[in-house]
Amino acid sequence: MAGDTRGRMIEATIEALERRGVAGMSFTEVLRASGAARGAIYHHFPDGKAQLVAEAAALKGEQVDDRLAALPASDPATVVSAFLDLVRPVLELSACGGGCAVAAVTVGTEPGDDTALRAVAATAFTSWIDRLAGRLGTAGLSSAAADDLATTLITLLEGAHVLCRATGTLDPFDSVVRTAAGLTAQYG
């Protein structure tokens, strides 16, 4: 996808959402990063910024879901450890001012766009929880326990994004890692 103009614009939007959120990103930034001409915006995204942002967040959601699908699932502790290892580099970026492109579409949106963008985020988060719960189920947890632990892990991840960005450190994520290990120990 990254070779075509539309795809480059979506990838540039993901990066802009991670750095500045919806309110802080601009078409100028997306055009500069993607190498697209100004006319490409409404050619590829006739509904404007809301469409571009929605498609970027949806793609990021799918990319994360694909990575979660590849987590090893020999036992619950392995799933959780692999998940935490997978997201650590992302949290390192949060400590330097980055963030989650999917979470970014839930705040700072224009009136009227917020409902559709929140739905995109809800779909992505639900898919991540379902995928993680599936891996935990494969690892031996009951469906209810897998759902609860997966929901907790995604909630901890998104909260850690905000706290790591606010503090400029990985300390909040390190707390999440310790807490997740303790929670996982409950499941043997």
PDB file of C-alpha atoms in Angstrom:
ATOM      1  CA  MET A   1       0.000   0.000   0.000  1.00  0.00           C
ATOM      2  CA  ALA A   2       2.816   2.399   0.827  1.00  0.00           C
ATOM      3  CA  GLY A   3       3.750   2.662  -2.878  1.00  0.00           C
ATOM      4  CA  ASP A   4       0.547   4.373  -3.970  1.00  0.00           C
ATOM      5  CA  THR A   5      -0.435   7.964  -3.188  1.00  0.00           C
ATOM      6  CA  ARG A   6      -3.567   7.034  -1.237  1.00  0.00           C
ATOM      7  CA  GLY A   7      -1.668   4.498   0.837  1.00  0.00           C
ATOM      8  CA  ARG A   8       1.157   6.925   1.543  1.00  0.00           C
ATOM      9  CA  MET A   9      -1.378   9.511   2.692  1.00  0.00           C
ATOM     10  CA  ILE A  10      -2.990   7.023   5.072  1.00  0.00           C
ATOM     11  CA  GLU A  11       0.402   5.994   6.500  1.00  0.00           C
ATOM     12  CA  ALA A  12       1.373   9.661   6.930  1.00  0.00           C
ATOM     13  CA  THR A  13      -1.921  10.253   8.725  1.00  0.00           C
ATOM     14  CA  ILE A  14      -1.250   7.365  11.113  1.00  0.00           C
ATOM     15  CA  GLU A  15       2.092   8.939  11.997  1.00  0.00           C
ATOM     16  CA  ALA A  16       0.494  12.366  12.425  1.00  0.00           C
ATOM     17  CA  LEU A  17      -2.230  10.941  14.673  1.00  0.00           C
ATOM     18  CA  GLU A  18       0.397   9.255  16.821  1.00  0.00           C
ATOM     19  CA  ARG A  19       2.317  12.508  17.228  1.00  0.00           C
ATOM     20  CA  ARG A  20      -0.376  15.193  17.319  1.00  0.00           C
ATOM     21  CA  GLY A  21      -3.827  13.618  17.496  1.00  0.00           C
ATOM     22  CA  VAL A  22      -6.747  14.630  15.306  1.00  0.00           C
ATOM     23  CA  ALA A  23      -6.873  18.270  16.315  1.00  0.00           C
ATOM     24  CA  GLY A  24      -3.134  18.791  15.856  1.00  0.00           C
ATOM     25  CA  MET A  25      -2.649  17.082  12.503  1.00  0.00           C
ATOM     26  CA  SER A  26      -2.968  19.002   9.271  1.00  0.00           C
ATOM     27  CA  PHE A  27      -3.371  18.237   5.595  1.00  0.00           C
ATOM     28  CA  THR A  28      -0.146  20.147   4.987  1.00  0.00           C
ATOM     29  CA  GLU A  29       1.734  17.750   7.248  1.00  0.00           C
ATOM     30  CA  VAL A  30       0.157  14.692   5.597  1.00  0.00           C
ATOM     31  CA  LEU A  31       0.909  16.009   2.104  1.00  0.00           C
ATOM     32  CA  ARG A  32       4.510  16.805   2.982  1.00  0.00           C
ATOM     33  CA  ALA A  33       5.134  13.403   4.596  1.00  0.00           C
ATOM     34  CA  SER A  34       3.406  11.456   1.830  1.00  0.00           C
ATOM     35  CA  GLY A  35       4.749  13.451  -1.113  1.00  0.00           C
ATOM     36  CA  ALA A  36       1.204  13.861  -2.423  1.00  0.00           C
ATOM     37  CA  ALA A  37      -0.089  16.901  -4.280  1.00  0.00           C
ATOM     38  CA  ARG A  38      -2.729  19.082  -2.618  1.00  0.00           C
ATOM     39  CA  GLY A  39      -5.343  17.937  -5.131  1.00  0.00           C
ATOM     40  CA  ALA A  40      -4.897  14.361  -3.933  1.00  0.00           C
ATOM     41  CA  ILE A  41      -6.743  15.041  -0.695  1.00  0.00           C
ATOM     42  CA  TYR A  42     -10.248  15.331  -2.054  1.00  0.00           C
ATOM     43  CA  HIS A  43      -9.523  13.038  -4.996  1.00  0.00           C
ATOM     44  CA  HIS A  44      -8.756  10.144  -2.647  1.00  0.00           C
ATOM     45  CA  PHE A  45     -10.804  11.305   0.350  1.00  0.00           C
ATOM     46  CA  PRO A  46     -13.904  13.146  -0.917  1.00  0.00           C
ATOM     47  CA  ASP A  47     -15.259  13.441   2.637  1.00  0.00           C
ATOM     48  CA  GLY A  48     -12.092  15.248   3.726  1.00  0.00           C
ATOM     49  CA  LYS A  49     -10.200  14.968   6.985  1.00  0.00           C
ATOM     50  CA  ALA A  50     -12.794  12.821   8.740  1.00  0.00           C
ATOM     51  CA  GLN A  51     -12.569  10.148   6.047  1.00  0.00           C
ATOM     52  CA  LEU A  52      -8.775  10.228   5.951  1.00  0.00           C
ATOM     53  CA  VAL A  53      -8.525   9.990   9.745  1.00  0.00           C
ATOM     54  CA  ALA A  54     -11.113   7.190   9.922  1.00  0.00           C
ATOM     55  CA  GLU A  55      -9.323   5.139   7.290  1.00  0.00           C
ATOM     56  CA  ALA A  56      -5.945   5.691   8.960  1.00  0.00           C
ATOM     57  CA  ALA A  57      -7.251   4.621  12.372  1.00  0.00           C
ATOM     58  CA  ALA A  58      -8.988   1.593  10.869  1.00  0.00           C
ATOM     59  CA  LEU A  59      -5.796   0.532   9.084  1.00  0.00           C
ATOM     60  CA  LYS A  60      -3.744   0.947  12.259  1.00  0.00           C
ATOM     61  CA  GLY A  61      -6.325  -1.158  14.079  1.00  0.00           C
ATOM     62  CA  GLU A  62      -5.945  -3.901  11.476  1.00  0.00           C
ATOM     63  CA  GLN A  63      -2.151  -3.744  11.636  1.00  0.00           C
ATOM     64  CA  VAL A  64      -2.177  -4.186  15.408  1.00  0.00           C
ATOM     65  CA  ASP A  65      -4.728  -6.982  15.148  1.00  0.00           C
ATOM     66  CA  ASP A  66      -2.457  -8.829  12.704  1.00  0.00           C
ATOM     67  CA  ARG A  67       0.452  -8.568  15.132  1.00  0.00           C
ATOM     68  CA  LEU A  68      -1.698  -9.819  18.011  1.00  0.00           C
ATOM     69  CA  ALA A  69      -2.757 -12.803  15.896  1.00  0.00           C
ATOM     70  CA  ALA A  70       0.894 -13.887  15.733  1.00  0.00           C
ATOM     71  CA  LEU A  71       1.442 -13.977  19.507  1.00  0.00           C
ATOM     72  CA  PRO A  72       2.593 -17.363  20.795  1.00  0.00           C
ATOM     73  CA  ALA A  73      -0.044 -19.091  22.895  1.00  0.00           C
ATOM     74  CA  SER A  74       1.594 -21.980  24.735  1.00  0.00           C
ATOM     75  CA  ASP A  75       0.296 -20.720  28.101  1.00  0.00           C
ATOM     76  CA  PRO A  76      -1.271 -17.515  29.469  1.00  0.00           C
ATOM     77  CA  ALA A  77       2.009 -16.159  30.847  1.00  0.00           C
ATOM     78  CA  THR A  78       3.648 -16.544  27.435  1.00  0.00           C
ATOM     79  CA  VAL A  79       0.794 -14.683  25.731  1.00  0.00           C
ATOM     80  CA  VAL A  80       0.973 -11.822  28.228  1.00  0.00           C
ATOM     81  CA  SER A  81       4.762 -11.637  28.115  1.00  0.00           C
ATOM     82  CA  ALA A  82       4.780 -11.642  24.302  1.00  0.00           C
ATOM     83  CA  PHE A  83       2.064  -8.958  24.262  1.00  0.00           C
ATOM     84  CA  LEU A  84       4.052  -6.744  26.623  1.00  0.00           C
ATOM     85  CA  ASP A  85       7.216  -7.276  24.577  1.00  0.00           C
ATOM     86  CA  LEU A  86       5.278  -6.391  21.422  1.00  0.00           C
ATOM     87  CA  VAL A  87       3.966  -3.106  22.799  1.00  0.00           C
ATOM     88  CA  ARG A  88       7.090  -1.955  24.674  1.00  0.00           C
ATOM     89  CA  PRO A  89       8.613  -0.168  21.637  1.00  0.00           C
ATOM     90  CA  VAL A  90       5.306   1.632  21.103  1.00  0.00           C
ATOM     91  CA  LEU A  91       5.297   2.800  24.726  1.00  0.00           C
ATOM     92  CA  GLU A  92       8.892   3.964  24.332  1.00  0.00           C
ATOM     93  CA  LEU A  93       7.607   6.237  21.568  1.00  0.00           C
ATOM     94  CA  SER A  94       4.818   7.427  23.872  1.00  0.00           C
ATOM     95  CA  ALA A  95       7.407   8.429  26.464  1.00  0.00           C
ATOM     96  CA  CYS A  96       8.949  10.607  23.729  1.00  0.00           C
ATOM     97  CA  GLY A  97       5.648  12.260  22.815  1.00  0.00           C
ATOM     98  CA  GLY A  98       3.960   9.651  20.637  1.00  0.00           C
ATOM     99  CA  GLY A  99       0.648   7.966  21.193  1.00  0.00           C
ATOM    100  CA  CYS A 100      -1.916   5.544  19.877  1.00  0.00           C
ATOM    101  CA  ALA A 101      -3.401   6.520  16.513  1.00  0.00           C
ATOM    102  CA  VAL A 102      -6.585   4.627  17.332  1.00  0.00           C
ATOM    103  CA  ALA A 103      -7.091   6.277  20.715  1.00  0.00           C
ATOM    104  CA  ALA A 104      -6.322   9.645  19.125  1.00  0.00           C
ATOM    105  CA  VAL A 105      -9.558   9.558  17.135  1.00  0.00           C
ATOM    106  CA  THR A 106     -11.641   9.472  20.304  1.00  0.00           C
ATOM    107  CA  VAL A 107     -10.667  13.030  21.328  1.00  0.00           C
ATOM    108  CA  GLY A 108     -10.163  16.370  19.642  1.00  0.00           C
ATOM    109  CA  THR A 109     -12.557  15.723  16.778  1.00  0.00           C
ATOM    110  CA  GLU A 110     -14.949  18.067  15.042  1.00  0.00           C
ATOM    111  CA  PRO A 111     -18.609  17.919  16.097  1.00  0.00           C
ATOM    112  CA  GLY A 112     -20.367  15.492  13.827  1.00  0.00           C
ATOM    113  CA  ASP A 113     -17.202  13.503  13.112  1.00  0.00           C
ATOM    114  CA  ASP A 114     -16.845  12.233  16.663  1.00  0.00           C
ATOM    115  CA  THR A 115     -19.512   9.521  16.527  1.00  0.00           C
ATOM    116  CA  ALA A 116     -18.113   7.908  13.382  1.00  0.00           C
ATOM    117  CA  LEU A 117     -14.521   8.162  14.613  1.00  0.00           C
ATOM    118  CA  ARG A 118     -15.401   6.726  18.015  1.00  0.00           C
ATOM    119  CA  ALA A 119     -17.033   3.812  16.185  1.00  0.00           C
ATOM    120  CA  VAL A 120     -13.796   3.205  14.256  1.00  0.00           C
ATOM    121  CA  ALA A 121     -11.852   3.185  17.529  1.00  0.00           C
ATOM    122  CA  ALA A 122     -14.401   0.926  19.224  1.00  0.00           C
ATOM    123  CA  THR A 123     -14.168  -1.542  16.351  1.00  0.00           C
ATOM    124  CA  ALA A 124     -10.366  -1.598  16.555  1.00  0.00           C
ATOM    125  CA  PHE A 125     -10.261  -1.968  20.332  1.00  0.00           C
ATOM    126  CA  THR A 126     -12.896  -4.714  20.221  1.00  0.00           C
ATOM    127  CA  SER A 127     -10.906  -6.587  17.582  1.00  0.00           C
ATOM    128  CA  TRP A 128      -7.735  -6.313  19.693  1.00  0.00           C
ATOM    129  CA  ILE A 129      -9.527  -7.584  22.772  1.00  0.00           C
ATOM    130  CA  ASP A 130     -11.129 -10.418  20.823  1.00  0.00           C
ATOM    131  CA  ARG A 131      -7.825 -11.378  19.208  1.00  0.00           C
ATOM    132  CA  LEU A 132      -5.950 -11.280  22.512  1.00  0.00           C
ATOM    133  CA  ALA A 133      -8.746 -13.217  24.231  1.00  0.00           C
ATOM    134  CA  GLY A 134      -8.523 -15.803  21.461  1.00  0.00           C
ATOM    135  CA  ARG A 135      -4.799 -16.224  22.044  1.00  0.00           C
ATOM    136  CA  LEU A 136      -5.396 -16.500  25.807  1.00  0.00           C
ATOM    137  CA  GLY A 137      -8.163 -19.056  25.169  1.00  0.00           C
ATOM    138  CA  THR A 138      -5.804 -21.079  22.981  1.00  0.00           C
ATOM    139  CA  ALA A 139      -3.334 -20.888  25.871  1.00  0.00           C
ATOM    140  CA  GLY A 140      -5.873 -22.533  28.172  1.00  0.00           C
ATOM    141  CA  LEU A 141      -7.958 -19.809  29.799  1.00  0.00           C
ATOM    142  CA  SER A 142     -11.714 -20.062  29.955  1.00  0.00           C
ATOM    143  CA  SER A 143     -13.586 -17.737  27.643  1.00  0.00           C
ATOM    144  CA  ALA A 144     -14.663 -15.447  30.495  1.00  0.00           C
ATOM    145  CA  ALA A 145     -11.176 -15.270  32.011  1.00  0.00           C
ATOM    146  CA  ALA A 146      -9.602 -14.692  28.588  1.00  0.00           C
ATOM    147  CA  ASP A 147     -12.055 -11.867  27.831  1.00  0.00           C
ATOM    148  CA  ASP A 148     -11.462 -10.225  31.204  1.00  0.00           C
ATOM    149  CA  LEU A 149      -7.673 -10.453  30.984  1.00  0.00           C
ATOM    150  CA  ALA A 150      -7.605  -9.255  27.370  1.00  0.00           C
ATOM    151  CA  THR A 151      -9.809  -6.275  28.216  1.00  0.00           C
ATOM    152  CA  THR A 152      -7.596  -5.458  31.180  1.00  0.00           C
ATOM    153  CA  LEU A 153      -4.414  -5.669  29.083  1.00  0.00           C
ATOM    154  CA  ILE A 154      -5.747  -3.361  26.366  1.00  0.00           C
ATOM    155  CA  THR A 155      -7.023  -0.943  29.006  1.00  0.00           C
ATOM    156  CA  LEU A 156      -3.639  -0.996  30.734  1.00  0.00           C
ATOM    157  CA  LEU A 157      -1.916  -0.421  27.386  1.00  0.00           C
ATOM    158  CA  GLU A 158      -4.022   2.597  26.478  1.00  0.00           C
ATOM    159  CA  GLY A 159      -3.666   4.098  29.943  1.00  0.00           C
ATOM    160  CA  ALA A 160       0.076   3.544  29.805  1.00  0.00           C
ATOM    161  CA  HIS A 161       0.205   5.455  26.500  1.00  0.00           C
ATOM    162  CA  VAL A 162      -1.247   8.520  28.188  1.00  0.00           C
ATOM    163  CA  LEU A 163       0.835   8.261  31.359  1.00  0.00           C
ATOM    164  CA  CYS A 164       4.110   7.565  29.542  1.00  0.00           C
ATOM    165  CA  ARG A 165       3.503  10.544  27.290  1.00  0.00           C
ATOM    166  CA  ALA A 166       2.636  12.765  30.255  1.00  0.00           C
ATOM    167  CA  THR A 167       5.642  11.730  32.354  1.00  0.00           C
ATOM    168  CA  GLY A 168       8.112  11.295  29.509  1.00  0.00           C
ATOM    169  CA  THR A 169       9.202   7.980  31.007  1.00  0.00           C
ATOM    170  CA  LEU A 170       8.466   4.268  30.767  1.00  0.00           C
ATOM    171  CA  ASP A 171       7.784   4.094  34.507  1.00  0.00           C
ATOM    172  CA  PRO A 172       3.999   3.756  34.073  1.00  0.00           C
ATOM    173  CA  PHE A 173       4.495   0.951  31.562  1.00  0.00           C
ATOM    174  CA  ASP A 174       6.917  -0.816  33.879  1.00  0.00           C
ATOM    175  CA  SER A 175       4.163  -0.711  36.519  1.00  0.00           C
ATOM    176  CA  VAL A 176       1.791  -2.218  33.975  1.00  0.00           C
ATOM    177  CA  VAL A 177       4.275  -5.010  33.271  1.00  0.00           C
ATOM    178  CA  ARG A 178       4.531  -5.859  36.971  1.00  0.00           C
ATOM    179  CA  THR A 179       0.764  -5.714  37.430  1.00  0.00           C
ATOM    180  CA  ALA A 180       0.097  -7.832  34.345  1.00  0.00           C
ATOM    181  CA  ALA A 181       2.526 -10.464  35.602  1.00  0.00           C
ATOM    182  CA  GLY A 182       0.661 -10.588  38.895  1.00  0.00           C
ATOM    183  CA  LEU A 183      -2.706 -10.846  37.183  1.00  0.00           C
ATOM    184  CA  THR A 184      -1.480 -13.599  34.909  1.00  0.00           C
ATOM    185  CA  ALA A 185      -0.104 -15.590  37.836  1.00  0.00           C
ATOM    186  CA  GLN A 186      -3.710 -16.040  39.002  1.00  0.00           C
ATOM    187  CA  TYR A 187      -4.320 -18.250  35.990  1.00  0.00           C
ATOM    188  CA  GLY A 188      -1.490 -20.655  36.759  1.00  0.00           C
TER     189      GLY A 188
END
